[in-house]
XYZ file of C-alpha atoms in Angstrom:
554
model
C 44.076 -14.088 -240.485
C 44.118 -13.376 -236.757
C 40.813 -12.759 -234.980
C 39.365 -9.266 -235.166
C 38.711 -9.057 -231.443
C 41.724 -10.109 -229.320
C 42.136 -8.835 -225.742
C 42.415 -5.123 -225.085
C 45.882 -3.579 -224.919
C 46.530 -1.224 -222.009
C 49.381 1.147 -221.209
C 50.240 3.645 -218.514
C 48.398 6.949 -218.943
C 50.224 10.236 -218.767
C 47.555 12.872 -218.473
C 45.156 14.456 -220.896
C 47.647 16.246 -223.122
C 50.498 14.973 -225.246
C 52.133 12.026 -223.432
C 55.064 13.100 -221.291
C 58.549 12.372 -222.473
C 57.446 12.575 -226.106
C 59.870 14.299 -228.456
C 58.437 15.689 -231.639
C 60.252 16.057 -234.951
C 61.287 19.694 -235.211
C 62.383 21.294 -238.468
C 61.271 23.705 -241.127
C 59.755 20.757 -243.007
C 57.946 19.296 -240.017
C 56.392 22.188 -238.255
C 53.286 23.155 -236.419
C 51.322 26.002 -237.948
C 48.256 27.863 -236.836
C 45.265 27.690 -239.151
C 42.032 29.152 -237.824
C 43.075 28.421 -234.270
C 43.996 24.770 -234.893
C 47.520 23.399 -234.640
C 48.308 21.381 -237.753
C 51.251 19.820 -239.546
C 52.347 21.156 -242.894
C 50.724 19.232 -245.726
C 54.027 17.879 -247.018
C 54.910 16.615 -243.570
C 51.509 15.010 -243.170
C 51.909 13.100 -246.414
C 55.511 12.217 -245.698
C 54.613 10.721 -242.348
C 51.818 8.748 -243.909
C 48.585 10.475 -243.103
C 47.276 10.225 -246.593
C 47.317 7.915 -246.220
C 47.807 7.442 -245.510
C 48.717 5.848 -242.590
C 49.762 -1.050 -240.940
C 49.005 -3.979 -238.886
C 45.894 -3.754 -236.751
C 44.439 -6.280 -234.386
C 40.939 -5.611 -233.111
C 39.675 -5.509 -229.598
C 37.254 -7.359 -227.424
C 33.786 -6.313 -228.547
C 32.735 -4.437 -225.450
C 32.972 -0.850 -224.331
C 35.741 -0.449 -221.746
C 34.923 0.835 -218.306
C 35.523 4.469 -217.510
C 35.482 7.556 -219.673
C 36.554 5.918 -222.905
C 33.410 3.824 -223.148
C 30.860 6.178 -221.701
C 31.678 9.675 -222.892
C 29.279 9.538 -225.830
C 26.252 8.222 -224.012
C 23.065 7.514 -225.930
C 19.417 8.378 -225.672
C 15.925 7.278 -226.607
C 13.832 9.106 -229.165
C 10.893 9.209 -226.761
C 9.819 12.787 -226.095
C 12.673 14.084 -228.248
C 12.176 17.574 -229.616
C 13.825 17.610 -233.030
C 15.527 20.852 -234.025
C 16.133 19.683 -237.593
C 15.653 16.616 -239.719
C 16.908 15.171 -242.986
C 16.906 11.822 -244.702
C 20.603 11.377 -243.939
C 22.592 12.982 -241.125
C 26.378 12.857 -241.465
C 28.668 13.556 -238.510
C 32.040 14.826 -239.719
C 33.085 16.583 -242.930
C 36.426 15.062 -243.857
C 37.160 12.863 -246.849
C 34.638 10.178 -245.915
C 31.974 12.654 -244.850
C 32.124 14.723 -248.014
C 32.061 11.579 -250.189
C 28.993 10.341 -248.319
C 27.322 13.736 -248.629
C 27.857 13.894 -252.391
C 26.480 10.406 -252.981
C 23.481 10.759 -250.673
C 22.500 14.194 -251.972
C 22.957 13.244 -255.622
C 20.753 10.205 -254.978
C 17.956 12.604 -254.051
C 18.146 12.371 -250.265
C 18.029 15.431 -248.058
C 21.331 15.678 -246.201
C 22.572 17.481 -243.096
C 26.288 17.408 -242.292
C 27.472 18.304 -238.786
C 31.100 19.459 -238.640
C 32.783 20.183 -235.313
C 35.285 22.686 -236.716
C 34.689 26.008 -238.384
C 35.624 24.550 -241.768
C 35.554 21.149 -243.425
C 38.339 18.851 -244.520
C 39.678 17.311 -241.338
C 42.792 15.173 -241.626
C 42.119 14.636 -245.329
C 42.552 18.307 -246.170
C 45.728 18.514 -244.080
C 47.373 15.890 -246.290
C 48.760 16.075 -249.805
C 45.590 14.535 -251.233
C 47.222 11.273 -252.315
C 44.728 8.435 -252.873
C 45.760 4.794 -253.264
C 43.939 3.179 -256.196
C 44.756 0.389 -258.613
C 43.362 -2.385 -260.753
C 43.590 -0.396 -263.969
C 42.499 3.172 -263.256
C 42.174 5.571 -266.156
C 45.358 7.296 -265.011
C 47.301 4.031 -264.799
C 46.228 3.130 -268.327
C 47.034 6.611 -269.638
C 50.554 6.237 -268.230
C 51.033 2.777 -269.731
C 50.877 0.989 -266.365
C 49.518 -2.548 -266.344
C 47.759 -3.426 -263.114
C 44.948 -5.947 -263.336
C 42.278 -6.181 -260.667
C 43.554 -9.616 -259.644
C 47.098 -8.278 -259.360
C 45.914 -5.356 -257.250
C 43.916 -7.638 -254.971
C 46.876 -9.969 -254.535
C 49.064 -7.152 -253.245
C 46.389 -5.660 -251.016
C 45.538 -8.992 -249.416
C 49.181 -9.889 -248.886
C 49.709 -6.566 -247.130
C 46.497 -6.206 -245.141
C 45.178 -9.570 -244.127
C 48.037 -11.020 -242.079
C 47.130 -8.589 -239.313
C 43.370 -8.534 -239.390
C 42.102 -6.764 -242.499
C 38.704 -7.985 -243.676
C 39.275 -9.911 -246.918
C 35.814 -9.249 -248.347
C 36.165 -5.527 -247.728
C 39.649 -5.518 -249.243
C 38.127 -7.095 -252.366
C 35.402 -4.461 -252.405
C 37.900 -1.638 -251.981
C 39.921 -2.905 -254.923
C 36.823 -3.379 -257.070
C 35.633 0.174 -256.370
C 39.016 1.884 -256.780
C 38.943 2.561 -260.522
C 35.348 3.779 -260.467
C 36.098 6.036 -257.493
C 38.967 7.597 -259.429
C 36.556 8.189 -262.336
C 34.086 9.699 -259.857
C 36.732 12.125 -258.591
C 37.481 13.308 -262.117
C 33.767 13.599 -262.901
C 33.415 15.908 -259.894
C 36.214 18.205 -260.991
C 39.310 16.807 -259.267
C 42.198 17.309 -261.752
C 45.072 14.890 -262.387
C 48.119 15.046 -264.662
C 48.544 12.105 -267.033
C 52.146 11.482 -266.023
C 53.860 8.925 -263.795
C 57.156 8.661 -261.909
C 58.146 5.002 -261.905
C 61.843 5.381 -261.115
C 61.942 5.401 -257.359
C 60.308 6.046 -254.040
C 58.843 9.485 -253.535
C 57.092 10.997 -250.540
C 55.290 13.640 -252.565
C 54.849 13.516 -256.312
C 56.885 16.044 -258.324
C 54.945 18.857 -259.948
C 53.316 17.672 -263.149
C 53.259 14.054 -261.920
C 50.106 12.414 -260.550
C 51.026 8.710 -260.388
C 53.810 7.315 -258.187
C 54.839 4.328 -256.130
C 53.620 5.097 -252.625
C 53.764 1.768 -250.798
C 55.920 -1.337 -250.517
C 54.888 -2.711 -253.908
C 58.503 -3.390 -254.876
C 59.454 -4.988 -251.591
C 60.920 -8.421 -252.221
C 58.250 -10.204 -250.159
C 55.454 -8.662 -252.261
C 57.052 -8.926 -255.685
C 56.625 -12.664 -255.194
C 52.826 -12.335 -255.079
C 52.027 -9.322 -257.279
C 53.634 -7.425 -260.136
C 54.632 -3.977 -258.813
C 52.596 -1.034 -260.075
C 52.445 2.629 -258.990
C 49.114 3.306 -257.268
C 49.552 6.647 -255.544
C 47.167 9.049 -257.331
C 47.950 12.710 -256.523
C 45.687 15.541 -257.698
C 47.325 18.166 -259.882
C 49.721 20.425 -258.010
C 48.800 24.078 -258.426
C 50.935 25.670 -255.700
C 54.314 25.002 -254.119
C 53.262 21.613 -252.799
C 50.500 19.077 -253.310
C 47.375 19.988 -251.381
C 44.299 17.935 -250.621
C 42.263 21.091 -251.118
C 42.506 20.204 -254.808
C 40.679 16.983 -253.972
C 38.375 18.092 -251.153
C 37.098 21.449 -252.383
C 35.483 20.195 -255.624
C 33.684 17.488 -253.626
C 32.426 20.024 -251.096
C 31.154 22.169 -253.949
C 29.397 19.130 -255.433
C 27.753 18.275 -252.104
C 26.461 21.811 -251.640
C 25.299 22.005 -255.255
C 23.332 18.777 -254.741
C 21.575 20.333 -251.752
C 23.504 19.105 -248.715
C 23.211 21.455 -245.729
C 26.553 21.905 -243.964
C 26.450 23.077 -240.336
C 29.825 24.116 -238.919
C 30.775 24.426 -235.239
C 28.404 21.529 -234.660
C 29.704 18.692 -232.486
C 27.758 15.427 -232.534
C 27.809 14.013 -229.009
C 25.567 10.929 -228.929
C 23.281 8.756 -230.993
C 19.532 8.621 -230.488
C 17.984 5.153 -230.682
C 14.288 4.271 -230.857
C 12.518 1.476 -229.008
C 13.288 -1.057 -231.731
C 17.015 -0.394 -231.537
C 17.219 1.682 -234.698
C 19.438 4.770 -234.793
C 17.123 7.663 -235.632
C 19.226 10.735 -234.965
C 22.022 12.428 -233.069
C 22.398 14.856 -230.233
C 24.740 17.710 -231.058
C 26.109 20.929 -229.638
C 25.592 23.632 -232.256
C 26.975 27.067 -231.449
C 27.060 26.055 -227.767
C 23.417 24.954 -227.728
C 22.184 21.367 -227.393
C 20.072 20.130 -230.307
C 18.605 16.889 -231.601
C 18.907 16.208 -235.337
C 16.711 13.520 -236.832
C 17.939 11.145 -239.536
C 14.885 9.731 -241.283
C 16.860 7.136 -243.225
C 20.154 6.918 -241.421
C 23.079 8.444 -239.578
C 26.643 8.231 -240.918
C 29.600 8.587 -238.544
C 32.693 10.034 -240.231
C 34.303 12.010 -237.404
C 37.826 10.654 -237.850
C 40.452 8.723 -235.928
C 41.394 8.708 -232.236
C 45.023 9.728 -232.738
C 44.652 12.822 -230.540
C 42.962 11.054 -227.614
C 45.561 9.960 -225.051
C 43.041 8.023 -223.002
C 41.876 5.949 -225.951
C 45.474 5.385 -227.004
C 46.236 4.113 -223.511
C 43.199 1.827 -223.551
C 43.577 0.542 -227.077
C 46.748 1.488 -228.922
C 50.026 1.372 -227.043
C 51.873 1.763 -230.353
C 50.524 5.263 -230.738
C 51.812 6.352 -227.345
C 55.315 5.222 -228.295
C 55.618 7.268 -231.489
C 56.443 10.954 -231.630
C 54.624 13.138 -234.150
C 50.869 12.778 -234.535
C 49.835 13.033 -238.169
C 46.251 13.949 -237.413
C 43.731 16.747 -237.139
C 43.294 18.184 -233.623
C 39.685 16.964 -233.659
C 40.693 13.339 -234.283
C 39.652 12.406 -230.760
C 37.590 9.283 -231.458
C 34.268 10.968 -230.739
C 32.358 9.022 -233.373
C 33.962 5.757 -232.322
C 32.816 6.360 -228.742
C 29.316 7.232 -229.962
C 29.120 3.866 -231.683
C 30.617 1.986 -228.740
C 27.978 3.467 -226.446
C 25.224 1.590 -228.312
C 27.124 -1.680 -228.716
C 29.056 -1.226 -231.957
C 31.843 -3.678 -232.625
C 35.445 -2.619 -233.166
C 38.129 -3.594 -235.643
C 41.912 -3.057 -235.679
C 41.963 -0.799 -232.626
C 45.223 -2.194 -231.309
C 47.633 -0.848 -233.888
C 48.671 2.380 -235.568
C 50.447 3.413 -238.724
C 53.919 4.219 -237.395
C 56.063 5.655 -240.158
C 59.519 7.006 -240.839
C 60.690 7.373 -244.426
C 64.440 6.914 -244.826
C 64.247 7.661 -248.552
C 62.510 10.957 -247.765
C 65.981 12.342 -247.052
C 67.314 11.364 -250.465
C 69.581 8.689 -251.934
C 72.321 9.403 -249.429
C 70.173 8.452 -246.463
C 68.549 5.494 -248.218
C 72.054 4.186 -248.949
C 72.840 4.129 -245.233
C 72.633 1.200 -242.853
C 69.853 1.082 -240.241
C 70.781 -0.810 -237.077
C 69.094 -1.613 -233.783
C 70.323 -0.930 -230.261
C 72.753 -3.868 -230.543
C 74.249 -2.666 -233.813
C 72.485 -5.288 -235.942
C 70.824 -4.424 -239.249
C 67.132 -5.369 -239.323
C 65.425 -4.085 -242.514
C 65.855 -2.891 -246.083
C 66.476 0.819 -245.606
C 64.682 1.570 -248.877
C 61.433 0.068 -247.594
C 58.190 1.997 -247.385
C 58.074 4.212 -244.296
C 55.285 2.189 -242.723
C 57.531 -0.868 -242.662
C 60.462 1.106 -241.275
C 58.418 2.580 -238.429
C 56.723 -0.715 -237.610
C 60.055 -2.546 -237.505
C 61.600 0.098 -235.247
C 58.653 -0.070 -232.850
C 58.562 -3.854 -232.678
C 62.295 -4.520 -232.546
C 64.152 -1.566 -231.113
C 61.905 1.321 -230.004
C 64.357 2.849 -227.552
C 67.279 3.116 -229.985
C 67.780 2.810 -233.742
C 70.533 4.409 -235.792
C 71.026 5.199 -239.464
C 74.757 4.836 -240.114
C 76.191 6.878 -243.011
C 79.589 7.918 -244.318
C 80.657 11.307 -245.682
C 79.688 10.377 -249.260
C 76.172 9.523 -248.142
C 75.825 12.704 -246.105
C 76.834 14.711 -249.171
C 74.015 13.036 -251.108
C 71.272 13.811 -248.588
C 68.545 16.035 -250.036
C 69.373 19.586 -248.849
C 65.682 20.318 -248.398
C 65.449 17.589 -245.764
C 68.942 17.498 -244.261
C 67.988 19.570 -241.240
C 65.318 16.982 -240.388
C 67.932 14.279 -239.802
C 68.890 14.069 -236.150
C 72.593 13.481 -236.798
C 73.660 13.240 -233.201
C 77.087 11.633 -233.521
C 80.102 11.313 -235.776
C 83.530 9.681 -235.587
C 86.500 8.819 -237.779
C 85.916 5.068 -237.561
C 82.942 2.729 -237.278
C 84.299 1.419 -233.977
C 84.607 4.906 -232.494
C 81.122 5.778 -233.713
C 79.822 2.651 -231.977
C 81.325 3.804 -228.694
C 79.661 7.206 -229.015
C 76.199 5.671 -229.519
C 76.719 2.959 -226.890
C 76.949 -0.060 -229.201
C 79.513 -2.847 -228.955
C 82.228 -1.761 -231.462
C 82.928 -5.263 -232.741
C 79.244 -5.854 -233.480
C 78.763 -2.634 -235.448
C 82.026 -3.194 -237.319
C 80.932 -6.707 -238.305
C 77.533 -5.425 -239.438
C 79.196 -2.716 -241.530
C 81.630 -5.207 -243.062
C 78.765 -7.473 -244.100
C 76.862 -4.509 -245.522
C 79.915 -3.397 -247.493
C 80.167 -6.881 -248.934
C 76.615 -6.569 -250.232
C 77.485 -3.181 -251.727
C 80.480 -4.681 -253.493
C 78.527 -7.641 -254.881
C 75.413 -5.500 -255.506
C 73.328 -8.201 -253.878
C 71.747 -7.833 -250.434
C 71.394 -11.414 -249.224
C 69.740 -10.330 -245.976
C 66.991 -7.890 -246.987
C 67.147 -7.619 -250.802
C 67.761 -3.881 -250.864
C 67.523 -2.243 -254.294
C 70.919 -1.891 -255.945
C 70.412 1.864 -256.414
C 70.747 2.187 -252.635
C 73.584 -0.313 -252.084
C 76.611 1.893 -251.406
C 79.628 1.074 -249.197
C 80.324 2.664 -245.838
C 83.911 3.604 -246.632
C 84.560 7.366 -246.464
C 85.139 8.818 -242.987
C 83.936 10.524 -240.980
C 80.981 8.280 -240.179
C 77.668 9.561 -238.882
C 74.767 8.214 -236.808
C 71.277 9.665 -237.207
C 68.803 8.946 -234.429
C 65.848 6.882 -235.698
C 64.281 5.801 -232.399
C 60.514 5.376 -232.370
C 59.936 8.858 -230.915
C 61.147 10.203 -234.278
C 58.323 8.419 -236.096
C 54.937 9.818 -237.022
C 51.739 7.891 -236.424
C 48.000 7.818 -236.816
C 45.489 5.250 -235.624
C 43.833 2.744 -237.935
C 41.103 1.182 -235.841
C 37.462 2.078 -235.678
C 33.939 0.760 -235.788
C 33.369 -2.568 -237.477
C 31.460 -2.168 -240.755
C 30.204 -4.492 -243.474
C 30.188 -4.252 -247.263
C 27.358 -1.687 -247.133
C 29.265 0.475 -244.622
C 26.670 -0.456 -242.010
C 27.999 -0.590 -238.469
C 28.030 -4.092 -237.022
C 27.370 -4.707 -233.337
C 29.267 -6.808 -230.837
C 26.839 -9.633 -231.570
C 27.660 -9.562 -235.292
C 24.311 -8.051 -236.243
C 23.839 -4.794 -238.135
C 22.909 -1.774 -236.028
C 19.974 -0.482 -238.096
C 20.172 3.088 -239.292
C 23.880 3.480 -238.507
C 26.703 3.730 -241.057
C 30.346 4.686 -240.781
C 33.408 5.240 -242.958
C 36.885 6.728 -242.959
C 39.004 6.569 -239.828
C 35.812 6.516 -237.743
C 35.498 2.951 -239.022
C 37.922 0.291 -240.160
C 37.365 -1.677 -243.336
C 40.622 -2.822 -244.936
C 43.411 -2.296 -242.424
C 45.562 -4.813 -241.200
C 48.951 -3.592 -242.338
C 48.993 -0.260 -244.132
C 49.294 -0.927 -247.894
C 50.807 2.439 -248.781
C 50.452 6.188 -248.492
C 47.070 7.264 -249.796
C 45.211 4.151 -248.709
C 43.568 5.995 -245.813
C 42.142 8.649 -248.141
C 41.282 5.922 -250.624
C 39.351 4.025 -247.971
C 37.611 7.237 -246.878
C 36.403 7.915 -250.401
C 35.380 4.371 -251.315
C 33.468 3.549 -248.137
C 32.175 7.095 -247.693
C 30.547 6.766 -251.102
C 29.143 3.357 -250.181
C 27.715 4.703 -246.915
C 26.078 7.659 -248.641
C 24.499 5.524 -251.355
C 23.109 2.925 -248.965
C 21.825 5.366 -246.375
C 19.991 7.305 -249.086
C 18.455 4.093 -250.410
C 16.835 3.068 -247.104
């Protein structure tokens, strides 16, 4: 496992808004909508691009706050002469998936709880998603659907996926061990699931009436060697036209309020308050445009989300994020809680990488049967791979140009609901002519296509072990090229504050920062590589619960 704190990654900054030159994915399926004044993706888009995620390999950063605005915006203060406007045993900053899980656990443990939420409603990035949570190791739903997935098998997959790029092995173990009980906890708090599974193929969103699907790279040839594949994407019951995380979030919010948690909206936490001994004892916040100090008698929990929407932090920490196109994040995912922790010496984990995703199979069997090539016309991945692997490979190998090559039979088999999302920029009557249109050496693309057709004929992909259901020949003109460059990918950041098995924030010196907890995308527990869609929500719930329990027990 590589060190958690390699050197910082920098990139050229392009202002305070969306980086210049960025092209977003534009279609009726990937759209920006206005909800209470906030620009958001549609829920189906958010899930498809991996926010439930799910959004992957993350290397950490040097354990010091960078110079300039990124490291100093949060500030910090002493508790001397502080006039407290409110106090509670536990103060939680941010009401997304991790924040609501922490609030439920802390309040049900008997602690008084105040939750500060920047927006006018709760949910954050979690509620924008489809609500998919990645759990395994023998959940009740897996067993009800006849799926065998032992805890050891689950751990083997998760470690193989996460740890090569910096995931904490002990926290991966803990996540796996808490998955089944967290699923039970969701059901106990009124989150409904259908006892039905789809085990036939990749899906981006579960069909109506189905709650268990494959949502990662479990059947990728490199992982089949270490763990028996099992579907682990747990989707709450679909009540409307598409899966909605409201089905997951709203019952938890109701439970938190029923247990006595006080939710304060339009309340932006701005800095942590530390006493003379170094213990975090509260937060400064702007509530309805007035500055206030809120005291946390037992602890403060930071759950304010990722830094996907902060160009400056992306430039300082995560060059990958600047390269991708669509941001699968809530507008308030600006890294505020991460900066608050950094200001008092919190360590960081996995800040250098993002979940960059593009799902070829989202467009249907026709697209997944195509051939994905780089700027030289060379194939570089199994086109049926999980979207996180596709996006990562495009970014690392060929960010400026990647093409999905299809013939007329494949185009006819593209899902009509998604066809207008494909950027089919070129077509020609021969592979060689198509190569000329997209500025690839004709002989190279023709040779790549001939090799691919050989695999289709033999039904055996010697290069990337593509599933036979997607091995179809490129033989029926005209031929098409869909643009898959990195700007067509969605992304969200994975890095955050370094936490331990109690969700306590750990400082640059490796010591716990007393009184401070974190979870969700404000922190980073298990990511290295992204195991599959739903693992971000899964991590939010598991470590949010842990933070709430431990803060209440202080």
